[in-house]
XYZ file of C-alpha atoms in Angstrom:
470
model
C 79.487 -66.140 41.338
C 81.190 -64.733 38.554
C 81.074 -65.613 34.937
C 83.528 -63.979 32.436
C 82.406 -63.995 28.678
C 84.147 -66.633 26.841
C 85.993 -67.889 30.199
C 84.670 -70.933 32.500
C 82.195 -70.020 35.011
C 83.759 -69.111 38.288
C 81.934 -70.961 41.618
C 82.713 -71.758 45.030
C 85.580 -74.637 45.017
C 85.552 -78.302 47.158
C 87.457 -80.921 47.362
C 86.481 -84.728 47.467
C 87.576 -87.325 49.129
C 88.246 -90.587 46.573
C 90.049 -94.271 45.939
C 91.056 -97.094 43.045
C 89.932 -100.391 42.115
C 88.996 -101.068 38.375
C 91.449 -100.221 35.605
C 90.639 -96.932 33.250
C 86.866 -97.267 31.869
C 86.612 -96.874 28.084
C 85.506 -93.900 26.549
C 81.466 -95.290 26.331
C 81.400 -96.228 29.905
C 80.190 -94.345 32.809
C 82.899 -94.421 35.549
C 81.904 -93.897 39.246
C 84.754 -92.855 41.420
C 83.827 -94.436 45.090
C 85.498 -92.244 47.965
C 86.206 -93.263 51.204
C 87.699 -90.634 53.555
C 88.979 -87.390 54.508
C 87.614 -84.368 56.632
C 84.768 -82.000 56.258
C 86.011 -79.323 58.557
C 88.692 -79.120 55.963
C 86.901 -78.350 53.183
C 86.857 -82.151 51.750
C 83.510 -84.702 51.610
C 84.726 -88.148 52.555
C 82.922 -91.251 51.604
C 81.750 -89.577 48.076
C 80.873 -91.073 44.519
C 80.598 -89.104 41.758
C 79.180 -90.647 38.724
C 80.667 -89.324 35.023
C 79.042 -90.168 31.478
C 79.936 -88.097 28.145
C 82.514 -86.200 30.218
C 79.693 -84.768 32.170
C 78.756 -85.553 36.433
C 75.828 -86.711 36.218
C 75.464 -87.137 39.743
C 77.303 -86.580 43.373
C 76.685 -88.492 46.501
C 77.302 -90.686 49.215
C 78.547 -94.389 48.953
C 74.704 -95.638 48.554
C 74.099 -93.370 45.413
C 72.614 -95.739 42.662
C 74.703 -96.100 39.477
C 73.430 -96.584 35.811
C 73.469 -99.899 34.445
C 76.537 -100.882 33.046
C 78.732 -98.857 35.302
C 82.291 -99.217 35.248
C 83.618 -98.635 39.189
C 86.957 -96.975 39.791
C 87.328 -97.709 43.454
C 90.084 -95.141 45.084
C 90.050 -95.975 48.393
C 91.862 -93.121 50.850
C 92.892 -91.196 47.325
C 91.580 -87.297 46.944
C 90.025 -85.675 44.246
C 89.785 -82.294 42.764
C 88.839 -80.653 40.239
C 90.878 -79.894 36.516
C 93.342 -77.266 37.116
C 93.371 -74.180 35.075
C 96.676 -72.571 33.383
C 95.461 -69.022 33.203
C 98.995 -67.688 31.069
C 100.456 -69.982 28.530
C 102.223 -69.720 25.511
C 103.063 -72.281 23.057
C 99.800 -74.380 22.371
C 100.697 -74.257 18.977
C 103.525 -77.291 20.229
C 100.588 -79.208 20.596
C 102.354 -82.470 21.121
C 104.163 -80.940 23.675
C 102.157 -78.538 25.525
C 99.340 -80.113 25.408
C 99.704 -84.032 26.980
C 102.350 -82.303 29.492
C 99.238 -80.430 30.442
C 96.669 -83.450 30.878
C 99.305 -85.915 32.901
C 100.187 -82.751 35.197
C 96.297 -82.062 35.730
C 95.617 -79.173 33.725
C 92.422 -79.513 31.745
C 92.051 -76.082 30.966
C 94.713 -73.399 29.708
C 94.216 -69.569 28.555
C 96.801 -69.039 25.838
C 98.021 -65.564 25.641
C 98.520 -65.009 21.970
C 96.629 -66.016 19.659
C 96.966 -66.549 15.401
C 94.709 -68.479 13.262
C 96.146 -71.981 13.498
C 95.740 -71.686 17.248
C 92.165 -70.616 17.147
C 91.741 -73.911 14.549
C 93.631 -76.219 16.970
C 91.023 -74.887 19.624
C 87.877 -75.747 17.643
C 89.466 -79.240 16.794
C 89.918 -80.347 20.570
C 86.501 -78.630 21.268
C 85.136 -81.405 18.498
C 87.293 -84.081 19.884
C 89.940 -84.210 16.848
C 93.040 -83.759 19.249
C 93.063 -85.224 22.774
C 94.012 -81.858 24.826
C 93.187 -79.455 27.545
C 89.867 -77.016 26.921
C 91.635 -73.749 25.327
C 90.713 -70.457 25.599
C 92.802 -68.037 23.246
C 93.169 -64.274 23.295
C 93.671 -61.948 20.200
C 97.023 -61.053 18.415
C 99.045 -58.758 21.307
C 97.864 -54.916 20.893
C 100.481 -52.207 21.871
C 101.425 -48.683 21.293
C 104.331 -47.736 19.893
C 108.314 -48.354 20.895
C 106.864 -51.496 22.201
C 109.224 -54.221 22.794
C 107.866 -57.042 21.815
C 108.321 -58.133 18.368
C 105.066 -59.152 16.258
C 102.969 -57.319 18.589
C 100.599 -55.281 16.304
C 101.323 -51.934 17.328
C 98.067 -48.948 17.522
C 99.453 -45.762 17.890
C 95.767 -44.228 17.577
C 92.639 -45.036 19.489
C 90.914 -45.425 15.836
C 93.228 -47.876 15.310
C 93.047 -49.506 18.410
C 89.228 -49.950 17.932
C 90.253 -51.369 14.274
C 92.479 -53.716 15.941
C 89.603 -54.868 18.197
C 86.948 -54.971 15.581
C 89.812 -57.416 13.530
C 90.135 -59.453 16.569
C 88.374 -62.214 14.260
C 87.965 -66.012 16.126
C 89.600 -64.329 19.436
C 87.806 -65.167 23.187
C 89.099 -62.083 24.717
C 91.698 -59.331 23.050
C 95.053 -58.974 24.560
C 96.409 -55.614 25.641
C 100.063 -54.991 26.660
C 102.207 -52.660 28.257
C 102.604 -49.327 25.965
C 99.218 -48.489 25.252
C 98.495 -44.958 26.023
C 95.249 -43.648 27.968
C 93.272 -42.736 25.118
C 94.269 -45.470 22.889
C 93.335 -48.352 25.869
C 90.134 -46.391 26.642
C 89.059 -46.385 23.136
C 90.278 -50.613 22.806
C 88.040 -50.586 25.982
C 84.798 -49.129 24.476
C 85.279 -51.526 21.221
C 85.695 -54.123 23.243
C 82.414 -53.674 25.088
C 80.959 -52.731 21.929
C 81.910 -55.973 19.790
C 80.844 -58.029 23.494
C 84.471 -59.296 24.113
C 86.633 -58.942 27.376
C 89.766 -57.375 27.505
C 92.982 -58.682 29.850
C 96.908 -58.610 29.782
C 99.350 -56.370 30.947
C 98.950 -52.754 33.387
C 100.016 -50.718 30.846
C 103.243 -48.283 31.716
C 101.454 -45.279 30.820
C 97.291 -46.410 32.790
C 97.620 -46.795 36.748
C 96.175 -50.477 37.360
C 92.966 -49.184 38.663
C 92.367 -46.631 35.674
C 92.551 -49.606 33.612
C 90.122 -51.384 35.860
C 87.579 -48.946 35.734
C 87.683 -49.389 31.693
C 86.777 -52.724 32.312
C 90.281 -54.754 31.658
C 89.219 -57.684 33.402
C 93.087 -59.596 34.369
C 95.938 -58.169 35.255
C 99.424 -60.348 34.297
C 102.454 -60.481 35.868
C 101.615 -58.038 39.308
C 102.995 -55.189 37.048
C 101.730 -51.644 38.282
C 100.802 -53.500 41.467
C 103.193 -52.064 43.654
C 102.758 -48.354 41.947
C 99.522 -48.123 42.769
C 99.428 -49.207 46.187
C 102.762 -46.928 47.060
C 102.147 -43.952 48.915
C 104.921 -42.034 46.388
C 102.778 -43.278 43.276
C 102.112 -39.946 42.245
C 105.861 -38.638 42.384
C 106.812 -42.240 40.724
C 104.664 -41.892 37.943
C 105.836 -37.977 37.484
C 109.155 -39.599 36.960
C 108.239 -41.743 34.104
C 106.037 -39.094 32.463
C 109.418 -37.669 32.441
C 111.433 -40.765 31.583
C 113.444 -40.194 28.102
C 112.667 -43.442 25.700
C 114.749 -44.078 22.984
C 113.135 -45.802 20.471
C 116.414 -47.930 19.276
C 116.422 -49.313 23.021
C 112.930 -49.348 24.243
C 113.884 -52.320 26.382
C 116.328 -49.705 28.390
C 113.082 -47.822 29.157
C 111.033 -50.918 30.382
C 114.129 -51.977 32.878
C 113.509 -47.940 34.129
C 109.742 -48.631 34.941
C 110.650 -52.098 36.642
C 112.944 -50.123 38.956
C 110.327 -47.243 39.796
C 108.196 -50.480 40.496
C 110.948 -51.950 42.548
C 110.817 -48.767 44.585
C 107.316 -48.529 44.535
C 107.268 -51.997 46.817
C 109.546 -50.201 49.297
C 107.136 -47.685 49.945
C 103.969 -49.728 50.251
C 100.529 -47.750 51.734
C 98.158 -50.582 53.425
C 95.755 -47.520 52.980
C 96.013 -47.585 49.076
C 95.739 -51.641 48.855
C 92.512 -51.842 50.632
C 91.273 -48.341 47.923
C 92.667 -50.236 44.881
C 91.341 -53.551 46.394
C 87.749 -52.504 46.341
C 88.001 -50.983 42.422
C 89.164 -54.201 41.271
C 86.474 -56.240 43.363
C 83.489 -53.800 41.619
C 85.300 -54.001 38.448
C 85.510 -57.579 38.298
C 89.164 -57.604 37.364
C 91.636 -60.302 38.636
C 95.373 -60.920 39.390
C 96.839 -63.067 37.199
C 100.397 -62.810 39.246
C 102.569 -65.447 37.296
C 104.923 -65.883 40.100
C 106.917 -68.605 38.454
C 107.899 -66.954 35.777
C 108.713 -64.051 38.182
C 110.791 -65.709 40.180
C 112.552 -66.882 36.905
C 113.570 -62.949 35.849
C 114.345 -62.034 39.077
C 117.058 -65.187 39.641
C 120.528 -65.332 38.201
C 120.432 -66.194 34.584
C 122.335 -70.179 35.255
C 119.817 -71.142 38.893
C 117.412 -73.216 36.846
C 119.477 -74.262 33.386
C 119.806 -77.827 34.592
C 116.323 -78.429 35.342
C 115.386 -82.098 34.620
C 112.000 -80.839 33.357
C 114.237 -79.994 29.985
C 114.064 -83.100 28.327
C 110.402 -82.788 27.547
C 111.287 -78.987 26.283
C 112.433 -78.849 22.502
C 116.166 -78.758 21.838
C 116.414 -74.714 20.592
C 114.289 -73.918 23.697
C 117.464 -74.614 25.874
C 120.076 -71.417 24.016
C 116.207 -69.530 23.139
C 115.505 -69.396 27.228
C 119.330 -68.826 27.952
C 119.510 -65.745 25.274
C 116.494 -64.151 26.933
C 117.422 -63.676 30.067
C 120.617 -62.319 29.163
C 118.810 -58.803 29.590
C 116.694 -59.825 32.797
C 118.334 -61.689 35.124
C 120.325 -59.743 37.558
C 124.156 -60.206 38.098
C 125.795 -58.383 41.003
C 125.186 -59.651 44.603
C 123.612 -56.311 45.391
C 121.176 -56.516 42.337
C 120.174 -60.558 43.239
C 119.329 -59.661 46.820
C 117.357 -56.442 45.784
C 115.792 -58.482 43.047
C 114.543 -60.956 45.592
C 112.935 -58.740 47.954
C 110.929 -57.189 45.045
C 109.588 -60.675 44.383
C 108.588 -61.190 47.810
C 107.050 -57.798 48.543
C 104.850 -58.603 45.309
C 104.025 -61.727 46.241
C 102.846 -60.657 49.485
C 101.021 -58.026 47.802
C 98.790 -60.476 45.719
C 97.811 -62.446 49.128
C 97.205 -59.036 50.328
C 94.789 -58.613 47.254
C 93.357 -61.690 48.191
C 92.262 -60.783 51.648
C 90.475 -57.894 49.936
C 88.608 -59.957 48.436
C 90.681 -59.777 45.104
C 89.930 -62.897 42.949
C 93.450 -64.419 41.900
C 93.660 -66.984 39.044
C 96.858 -69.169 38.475
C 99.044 -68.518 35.553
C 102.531 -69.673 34.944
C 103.398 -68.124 31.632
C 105.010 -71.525 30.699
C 106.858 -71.085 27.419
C 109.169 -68.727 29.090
C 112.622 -69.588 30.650
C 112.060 -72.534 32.542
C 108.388 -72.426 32.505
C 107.083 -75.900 31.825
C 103.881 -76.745 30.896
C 101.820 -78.491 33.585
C 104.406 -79.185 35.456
C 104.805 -75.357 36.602
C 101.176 -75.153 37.580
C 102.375 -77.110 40.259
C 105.201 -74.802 41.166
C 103.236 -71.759 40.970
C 100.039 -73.175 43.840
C 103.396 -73.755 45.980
C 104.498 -69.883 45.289
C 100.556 -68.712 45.978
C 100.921 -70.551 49.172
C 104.193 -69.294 50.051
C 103.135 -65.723 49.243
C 100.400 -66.126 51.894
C 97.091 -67.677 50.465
C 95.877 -70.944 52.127
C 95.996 -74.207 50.020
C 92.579 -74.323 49.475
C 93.038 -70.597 48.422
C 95.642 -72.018 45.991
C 93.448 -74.181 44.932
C 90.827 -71.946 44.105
C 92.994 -69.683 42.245
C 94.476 -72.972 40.346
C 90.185 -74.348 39.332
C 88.679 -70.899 38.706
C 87.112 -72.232 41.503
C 84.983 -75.043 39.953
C 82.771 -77.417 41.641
C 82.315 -80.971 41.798
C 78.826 -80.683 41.171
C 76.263 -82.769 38.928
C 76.089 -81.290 35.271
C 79.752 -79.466 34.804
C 82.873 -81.358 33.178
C 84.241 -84.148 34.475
C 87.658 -83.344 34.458
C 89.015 -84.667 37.737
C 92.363 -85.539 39.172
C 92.579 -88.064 41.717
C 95.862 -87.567 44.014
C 97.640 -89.796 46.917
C 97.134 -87.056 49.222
C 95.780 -84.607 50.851
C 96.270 -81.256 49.067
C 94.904 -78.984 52.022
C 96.735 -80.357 54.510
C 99.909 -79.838 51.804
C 99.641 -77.923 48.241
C 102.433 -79.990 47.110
C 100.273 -83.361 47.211
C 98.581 -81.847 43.660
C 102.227 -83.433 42.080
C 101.092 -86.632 43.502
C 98.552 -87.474 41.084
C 97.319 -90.942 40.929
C 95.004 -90.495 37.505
C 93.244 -87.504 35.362
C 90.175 -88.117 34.094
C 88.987 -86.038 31.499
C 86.787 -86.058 27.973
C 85.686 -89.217 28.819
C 89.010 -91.081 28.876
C 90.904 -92.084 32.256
C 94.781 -91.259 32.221
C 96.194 -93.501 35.108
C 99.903 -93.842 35.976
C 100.580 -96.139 32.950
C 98.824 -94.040 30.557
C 100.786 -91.117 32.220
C 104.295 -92.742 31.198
C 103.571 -93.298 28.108
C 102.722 -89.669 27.285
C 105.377 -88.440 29.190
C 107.791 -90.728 27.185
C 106.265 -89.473 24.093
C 107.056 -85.724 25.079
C 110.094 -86.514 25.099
C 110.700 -88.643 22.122
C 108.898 -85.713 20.524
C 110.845 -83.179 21.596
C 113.974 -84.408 20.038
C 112.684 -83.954 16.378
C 112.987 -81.021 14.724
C 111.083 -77.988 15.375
C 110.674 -74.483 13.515
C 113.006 -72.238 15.494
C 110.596 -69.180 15.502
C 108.459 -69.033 18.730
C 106.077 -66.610 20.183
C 106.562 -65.982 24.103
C 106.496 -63.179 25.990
C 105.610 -61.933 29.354
């Protein structure tokens, strides 16, 4: 078991079997979800009840477990239950009456937001004490990079005395946020300040640290799968020679980043099985995860028009639609020769994280929703299908998409109760039934109506300035 300061305890995952009978409970009432079938050599108990008060289980069993008086009974006859799912990468909490109801009626009872400024860290506390109805939320610091970085409001340390400042001003932050021009010295010394103020560190491999440098200072997730193919090529060393020697221009430092993408994209040709299964067993004594993001992936690495006319955009803000559009414009890749070589990239990544994974790599799902066509909850679902396309097994998925949480008698209730069978097929975690979660009981009418509100809210005016990134 693993337990990451200021993250959610990490234990082995199941699945339960479950069905419907009552209506939602009220908030004061202690539902007991009855379950009637499914198979233990799969991973699932059949014939369960689990029994929820103050959006705790109090209590897991078989059909003859004795209830507390006053019960209310939520009967789900040959239904399937599993745990909350996680968002480990999200942007754009701040939305809160967007991000975070498309969040609960997709499942997602728990979300890591990426980048974090006071009123995000209030909004946090203020579901925590019940004030807004939303997902658990875990925020990181500001974004810390080094210089010619090219993200905009990133605070920039071009010292490792001011990296430990930034760290040390990391005030009301769960973990600090590191990104992808931070030199050696300066992420070593973020690396001791973190350890010395007790907070984690995660984000992106930087350009200039080799993924498992950076795990052996401690960064504990890795975003994205960037410097995942560099450091398990056998031509890393002559790769990262040639962007030692790469020419940045600070006016363009975008132009630079594309350059290290296409070392990467050559890295993946050149893959060492040999190197995986070194870098594999750093990150497993480190602690550190893969936090691959293939959605959003497969998002950059698609023509810039493939998923405009998603449906999904109605709940999305009106400026999000020309904001998404605009930046791809220097992502998305054009010729026929570029979209084909662009595709195998993301599929020799992807089957690098399952080869991570049978390492004994923990993975965690993130979507980085908030970028082009990343939606909130509904992407988590998108992104277990990618994990299981890339090669992990659905309960694999699953364990990547519940930090692995049990159904077990004292953790949060936050369940979601499904028409099917989500080991036999990933994509039966769309076909949720109800969510249950801080005591309340979201079932398909409840759903609607939040989902109808998403989208009447979305048509009101919003401040055009957002924060996303990758």
């Amino acid at each position: 078991m693993k337990c990451w300061d200021g993250w959610p305890g990490s234990v082995r995952q199941r699945a339960w079997a479950c069905s419907h009978r009552a209506g939602p409970a009220p908030p004061s009432a202690s539902p007991r979800c009855e379950a009637s079938r499914s198979s233990t050599r799969s991973g699932t108990r059949s014939n369960a009840t689990i029994v929820l008060a103050d959006n705790k289980i109090l209590a897991v069993g078989g059909c003859d477990l004795p209830l507390p008086r006053g019960s209310t009974v939520l009967d789900l006859a040959g239904k399937f239950v599993i745990p909350g799912l996680w968002d480990m990468h999200v942007h754009g909490a701040y939305l809160d009456r967007i991000t975070l109801p498309l969040c609960l009626v997709n499942g997602v009872t728990g979300i890591r937001e990426m980048w974090g400024f006071p009123p995000i860290y209030e909004l946090r506390d203020r579901i925590a004490r019940g004030e807004v109805f939303g997902p658990r939320l875990v925020v990181g610091s500001t974004i810390i990079d080094g210089p010619n970085s090219t993200l905009p409001g990133a605070l920039i340390v071009s010292t490792p005395d001011e990296g430990r400042q930034a760290v040390r001003d990391a005030k009301g932050a769960d973990f600090v946020k590191v990104y992808s021009y931070l030199d050696r010295a300066t992420l070593a010394a973020i690396a001791d300040e973190c350890s010395r103020q007790d907070i984690t560190f995660a984000g992106h491999c930087s350009n200039h640290v080799s993924l498992g440098d950076a795990s052996d200072l401690g960064q504990r997730t890795f975003e994205h799968m960037y410097g995942l193919p560099l450091a398990t090529s056998f031509k890393e060393a002559e790769l990262r020679q040639a962007i030692a020697d790469l020419p940045l221009d600070p006016a363009n430092s975008f132009a630079w980043f594309k350059r290290v993408l296409e070392f990467e994209r050559q890295a993946a040709l050149t893959h060492s099985r040999t190197k995986a299964i070194t870098l594999a067993k750093r990150l497993r004594r480190n602690n550190s995860a893969l936090c691959p993001t293939m959605v959003a992936m497969r998002v950059y690495a698609s023509p810039a028009d493939r998923f405009a006319n998603d449906p999904r955009m109605k709940y999305m803000p009106a400026f999000y639609r020309d904001f998404w559009r605009d930046s791809l414009k220097n992502w998305a890749p054009v010729t026929p020769e570029e979209i084909r070589q662009q595709a195998e990239f993301l599929k020799r990544r992807m089957e690098q994280v399952a080869e991570m994974h049978d390492h004994g790599v923990e993975v965690l799902l993130g979507t980085d929703a908030g970028n082009p066509y990343v939606f909130s909850g509904f992407s988590v679902h998108d992104e277990l299908e990618l994990l299981v396309e890339a090669g992990l097994s659905p309960k694999a998925a699953l364990k990547a998409g519940t930090r692995g949480t049990r159904l077990a008698a004292g953790t949060e209730a936050n369940l979601v109760v499904l028409d099917g069978n989500p080991l036999a097929d990933i994509r039966n975690t769309q076909r949720i039934h109800a969510v249950l979660t801080k005591g309340r009981v979201l079932g398909p009418a409840e759903r609607r109506q939040m989902l109808a509100d998403v989208e009447k809210a979305a048509q009101e005016p919003f401040p055009t300035a957002v924060r996303t990134c990758c």
